[in-house]
mmCIF file of N, CA and C in Angstrom:
data_model
loop_
_atom_site.group_PDB
_atom_site.id
_atom_site.type_symbol
_atom_site.label_atom_id
_atom_site.label_comp_id
_atom_site.label_asym_id
_atom_site.label_seq_id
_atom_site.Cartn_x
_atom_site.Cartn_y
_atom_site.Cartn_z
ATOM 1 N N MET A 1 -5.189 10.473 -12.376
ATOM 2 C CA MET A 1 -3.949 10.941 -11.078
ATOM 3 C C MET A 1 -4.792 12.567 -10.753
ATOM 4 N N ASN A 2 -4.319 12.513 -9.665
ATOM 5 C CA ASN A 2 -4.501 14.268 -9.122
ATOM 6 C C ASN A 2 -3.138 14.487 -9.275
ATOM 7 N N LYS A 3 -3.099 15.771 -9.751
ATOM 8 C CA LYS A 3 -2.304 16.658 -9.958
ATOM 9 C C LYS A 3 -1.404 17.087 -8.860
ATOM 10 N N SER A 4 -2.682 17.456 -7.898
ATOM 11 C CA SER A 4 -1.356 17.587 -6.919
ATOM 12 C C SER A 4 -1.107 17.006 -6.249
ATOM 13 N N ILE A 5 -1.023 16.017 -5.945
ATOM 14 C CA ILE A 5 -0.424 14.665 -5.773
ATOM 15 C C ILE A 5 1.161 14.571 -6.025
ATOM 16 N N HIS A 6 1.798 14.698 -5.352
ATOM 17 C CA HIS A 6 3.218 14.811 -5.824
ATOM 18 C C HIS A 6 4.384 14.533 -4.636
ATOM 19 N N SER A 7 5.167 13.442 -4.543
ATOM 20 C CA SER A 7 6.142 13.407 -3.215
ATOM 21 C C SER A 7 7.109 12.814 -3.572
ATOM 22 N N PRO A 8 8.147 12.770 -3.151
ATOM 23 C CA PRO A 8 9.374 11.994 -3.350
ATOM 24 C C PRO A 8 9.344 10.910 -3.303
ATOM 25 N N GLU A 9 8.912 10.357 -1.813
ATOM 26 C CA GLU A 9 8.488 9.123 -1.416
ATOM 27 C C GLU A 9 8.033 8.046 -2.257
ATOM 28 N N LEU A 10 6.935 8.785 -2.940
ATOM 29 C CA LEU A 10 6.672 7.875 -3.899
ATOM 30 C C LEU A 10 6.892 7.093 -5.199
ATOM 31 N N ALA A 11 8.586 7.827 -5.154
ATOM 32 C CA ALA A 11 9.349 7.303 -5.951
ATOM 33 C C ALA A 11 10.015 6.161 -5.418
ATOM 34 N N TYR A 12 10.585 5.480 -4.369
ATOM 35 C CA TYR A 12 10.825 4.989 -3.726
ATOM 36 C C TYR A 12 10.006 3.232 -3.322
ATOM 37 N N LEU A 13 8.022 3.083 -3.792
ATOM 38 C CA LEU A 13 7.079 2.318 -3.400
ATOM 39 C C LEU A 13 7.387 2.115 -4.630
ATOM 40 N N SER A 14 6.743 0.599 -4.823
ATOM 41 C CA SER A 14 6.616 -0.260 -6.087
ATOM 42 C C SER A 14 5.641 -0.136 -6.002
ATOM 43 N N PRO A 15 5.346 0.005 -7.744
ATOM 44 C CA PRO A 15 4.492 0.401 -8.868
ATOM 45 C C PRO A 15 2.824 0.090 -8.155
ATOM 46 N N THR A 16 2.663 -1.197 -7.363
ATOM 47 C CA THR A 16 1.364 -1.218 -7.228
ATOM 48 C C THR A 16 1.082 -0.617 -6.121
ATOM 49 N N THR A 17 2.721 -0.263 -4.901
ATOM 50 C CA THR A 17 2.012 0.152 -3.614
ATOM 51 C C THR A 17 1.551 1.947 -3.496
ATOM 52 N N ARG A 18 2.142 2.377 -4.863
ATOM 53 C CA ARG A 18 2.184 3.547 -5.309
ATOM 54 C C ARG A 18 1.412 4.137 -5.873
ATOM 55 N N GLU A 19 0.835 3.054 -6.747
ATOM 56 C CA GLU A 19 -0.643 2.986 -6.924
ATOM 57 C C GLU A 19 -1.912 3.040 -5.702
ATOM 58 N N ARG A 20 -1.694 2.009 -5.462
ATOM 59 C CA ARG A 20 -2.246 2.191 -3.733
ATOM 60 C C ARG A 20 -2.780 3.362 -3.077
ATOM 61 N N ALA A 21 -1.292 3.852 -3.035
ATOM 62 C CA ALA A 21 -0.882 5.225 -1.942
ATOM 63 C C ALA A 21 -1.994 6.376 -2.722
ATOM 64 N N ILE A 22 -1.296 6.497 -3.768
ATOM 65 C CA ILE A 22 -2.119 7.355 -4.700
ATOM 66 C C ILE A 22 -3.852 7.555 -4.371
ATOM 67 N N LEU A 23 -4.290 6.371 -4.644
ATOM 68 C CA LEU A 23 -5.682 5.959 -4.569
ATOM 69 C C LEU A 23 -6.339 6.588 -3.376
ATOM 70 N N LEU A 24 -5.984 6.325 -2.221
ATOM 71 C CA LEU A 24 -6.001 6.345 -0.657
ATOM 72 C C LEU A 24 -5.780 7.748 -0.607
ATOM 73 N N ALA A 25 -4.750 8.689 -0.764
ATOM 74 C CA ALA A 25 -4.695 9.715 -0.992
ATOM 75 C C ALA A 25 -6.023 10.778 -1.109
ATOM 76 N N GLN A 26 -6.089 10.809 -2.897
ATOM 77 C CA GLN A 26 -7.811 10.693 -3.548
ATOM 78 C C GLN A 26 -8.440 10.739 -2.288
ATOM 79 N N GLN A 27 -8.948 9.975 -1.891
ATOM 80 C CA GLN A 27 -10.116 9.540 -1.125
ATOM 81 C C GLN A 27 -9.810 10.590 0.304
ATOM 82 N N LEU A 28 -8.647 10.070 0.743
ATOM 83 C CA LEU A 28 -8.356 11.183 1.628
ATOM 84 C C LEU A 28 -8.876 12.629 1.879
ATOM 85 N N MET A 29 -8.253 12.889 0.421
ATOM 86 C CA MET A 29 -8.259 14.254 0.755
ATOM 87 C C MET A 29 -9.704 15.015 0.286
ATOM 88 N N LEU A 30 -10.731 13.699 -0.452
ATOM 89 C CA LEU A 30 -12.460 14.095 -0.464
ATOM 90 C C LEU A 30 -13.132 14.083 0.799
ATOM 91 N N SER A 31 -13.165 12.813 1.231
ATOM 92 C CA SER A 31 -13.657 12.854 2.277
ATOM 93 C C SER A 31 -12.879 13.087 3.874
ATOM 94 N N LYS A 32 -11.905 13.394 4.277
ATOM 95 C CA LYS A 32 -11.618 13.962 5.285
ATOM 96 C C LYS A 32 -10.860 15.620 5.006
ATOM 97 N N ASN A 33 -11.246 16.095 3.934
ATOM 98 C CA ASN A 33 -10.375 17.463 3.427
ATOM 99 C C ASN A 33 -9.366 17.823 4.106
ATOM 100 N N LEU A 34 -8.406 16.991 4.062
ATOM 101 C CA LEU A 34 -7.228 17.167 4.832
ATOM 102 C C LEU A 34 -6.119 17.705 3.171
ATOM 103 N N SER A 35 -5.300 18.359 3.301
ATOM 104 C CA SER A 35 -4.183 19.088 2.589
ATOM 105 C C SER A 35 -3.322 18.185 1.860
ATOM 106 N N PRO A 36 -2.906 18.208 0.606
ATOM 107 C CA PRO A 36 -2.100 17.237 0.127
ATOM 108 C C PRO A 36 -0.867 16.393 0.452
ATOM 109 N N ALA A 37 -0.308 17.460 0.751
ATOM 110 C CA ALA A 37 1.100 16.666 2.172
ATOM 111 C C ALA A 37 0.758 15.927 2.787
ATOM 112 N N ASP A 38 -0.234 16.427 3.994
ATOM 113 C CA ASP A 38 -0.799 15.335 4.921
ATOM 114 C C ASP A 38 -1.420 13.939 4.541
ATOM 115 N N ALA A 39 -2.343 14.668 2.990
ATOM 116 C CA ALA A 39 -3.108 12.876 2.841
ATOM 117 C C ALA A 39 -2.029 12.235 2.199
ATOM 118 N N ILE A 40 -1.024 12.932 1.890
ATOM 119 C CA ILE A 40 0.321 11.571 0.702
ATOM 120 C C ILE A 40 0.787 11.097 1.695
ATOM 121 N N LYS A 41 0.923 11.797 2.648
ATOM 122 C CA LYS A 41 2.060 11.360 4.238
ATOM 123 C C LYS A 41 1.161 10.297 4.546
ATOM 124 N N LEU A 42 0.116 10.200 4.882
ATOM 125 C CA LEU A 42 -0.550 8.971 5.984
ATOM 126 C C LEU A 42 -1.479 8.212 4.523
ATOM 127 N N ALA A 43 -1.425 8.379 3.455
ATOM 128 C CA ALA A 43 -1.956 7.593 2.422
ATOM 129 C C ALA A 43 -0.563 6.651 2.388
ATOM 130 N N ILE A 44 0.383 7.209 1.938
ATOM 131 C CA ILE A 44 2.021 6.212 1.706
ATOM 132 C C ILE A 44 2.166 5.441 3.035
ATOM 133 N N LEU A 45 2.203 5.791 4.605
ATOM 134 C CA LEU A 45 2.408 4.876 5.460
ATOM 135 C C LEU A 45 1.052 3.571 5.665
ATOM 136 N N GLN A 46 -0.253 3.477 5.010
ATOM 137 C CA GLN A 46 -1.201 3.375 4.889
ATOM 138 C C GLN A 46 -1.280 1.974 3.611
ATOM 139 N N ALA A 47 -0.499 2.312 2.937
ATOM 140 C CA ALA A 47 0.121 1.660 1.535
ATOM 141 C C ALA A 47 0.880 1.335 1.982
ATOM 142 N N LYS A 48 2.024 1.203 2.775
ATOM 143 C CA LYS A 48 2.978 0.457 2.845
ATOM 144 C C LYS A 48 2.864 -0.823 4.190
ATOM 145 N N ASP A 49 1.669 -0.289 4.742
ATOM 146 C CA ASP A 49 0.910 -1.455 6.016
ATOM 147 C C ASP A 49 0.429 -2.219 5.219
ATOM 148 N N TRP A 50 -0.284 -1.838 4.150
ATOM 149 C CA TRP A 50 -0.948 -3.143 3.190
ATOM 150 C C TRP A 50 -0.355 -3.998 2.369
ATOM 151 N N ALA A 51 0.770 -3.352 2.048
ATOM 152 C CA ALA A 51 2.174 -3.915 1.362
ATOM 153 C C ALA A 51 2.959 -5.310 1.884
ATOM 154 N N VAL A 52 3.093 -4.844 3.276
ATOM 155 C CA VAL A 52 3.660 -5.750 4.214
ATOM 156 C C VAL A 52 2.894 -6.573 4.795
ATOM 157 N N LYS A 53 1.543 -6.620 4.936
ATOM 158 C CA LYS A 53 0.173 -7.149 4.938
ATOM 159 C C LYS A 53 -0.081 -8.543 4.179
ATOM 160 N N ASN A 54 -0.339 -7.759 3.010
ATOM 161 C CA ASN A 54 -0.253 -8.734 1.578
ATOM 162 C C ASN A 54 1.308 -9.577 1.279
ATOM 163 N N ILE A 55 1.863 -9.370 1.472
ATOM 164 C CA ILE A 55 3.662 -10.251 1.113
ATOM 165 C C ILE A 55 3.780 -10.905 2.992
ATOM 166 N N ASN A 56 3.212 -10.498 3.630
ATOM 167 C CA ASN A 56 3.362 -12.033 4.867
ATOM 168 C C ASN A 56 2.228 -13.018 4.320
ATOM 169 N N ARG A 57 1.185 -12.681 4.215
ATOM 170 C CA ARG A 57 -0.674 -13.262 3.902
ATOM 171 C C ARG A 57 0.612 -14.396 2.520
ATOM 172 N N ASN A 58 1.001 -13.635 1.604
ATOM 173 C CA ASN A 58 1.367 -14.475 0.365
ATOM 174 C C ASN A 58 2.218 -15.653 0.952
ATOM 175 N N VAL A 59 3.510 -15.097 1.475
ATOM 176 C CA VAL A 59 3.965 -15.994 2.334
ATOM 177 C C VAL A 59 4.022 -17.347 3.350
ATOM 178 N N TRP A 60 2.678 -16.486 3.994
ATOM 179 C CA TRP A 60 2.408 -17.768 4.935
ATOM 180 C C TRP A 60 1.567 -18.640 3.962
ATOM 181 N N LYS A 61 1.019 -18.993 3.406
ATOM 182 C CA LYS A 61 0.301 -19.574 2.365
ATOM 183 C C LYS A 61 1.146 -20.100 1.330
ATOM 184 N N ARG A 62 2.265 -19.465 0.972
ATOM 185 C CA ARG A 62 3.325 -20.382 0.398
ATOM 186 C C ARG A 62 3.814 -21.779 1.277
ATOM 187 N N LEU A 63 4.648 -21.430 2.625
ATOM 188 C CA LEU A 63 4.719 -22.125 3.332
ATOM 189 C C LEU A 63 3.837 -23.316 3.823
ATOM 190 N N LYS A 64 2.962 -22.967 4.103
ATOM 191 C CA LYS A 64 1.470 -23.938 4.465
ATOM 192 C C LYS A 64 1.817 -25.101 3.154
ATOM 193 N N THR A 65 1.587 -24.482 1.743
ATOM 194 C CA THR A 65 1.389 -25.327 1.118
ATOM 195 C C THR A 65 2.671 -26.260 0.972
ATOM 196 N N VAL A 66 3.633 -25.709 1.805
ATOM 197 C CA VAL A 66 5.296 -26.799 1.211
ATOM 198 C C VAL A 66 4.993 -27.554 2.584
ATOM 199 N N GLU A 67 4.520 -27.117 3.227
ATOM 200 C CA GLU A 67 4.027 -28.306 4.581
ATOM 201 C C GLU A 67 3.168 -29.367 4.288
ATOM 202 N N LYS A 68 2.564 -28.870 3.676
ATOM 203 C CA LYS A 68 1.388 -29.970 3.466
ATOM 204 C C LYS A 68 2.010 -30.867 2.105
ATOM 205 N N GLU A 69 3.186 -30.350 1.315
ATOM 206 C CA GLU A 69 3.376 -31.389 0.344
ATOM 207 C C GLU A 69 4.662 -32.246 0.747
ATOM 208 N N ALA A 70 5.128 -31.400 2.092
ATOM 209 C CA ALA A 70 6.018 -32.973 2.808
ATOM 210 C C ALA A 70 5.515 -33.289 3.552
ATOM 211 N N LEU A 71 4.493 -33.232 4.240
ATOM 212 C CA LEU A 71 3.738 -34.581 5.123
ATOM 213 C C LEU A 71 3.266 -35.210 3.965
#
């Protein structure tokens, strides 16, 4: 993990989302030459969006299987 990536917001994320945010922040710092603070802010937003989409997809799949079982 990059030692320059520290943010109190990371403590409130789930471990999977936190890991994704750190990886995204590292990529943003390298590719777009963003400061660590800006990179982590953007990475946290992207990781939260990813987590919500992932959860919604899993819920949708479960609903579909329950619906098929009910028919």
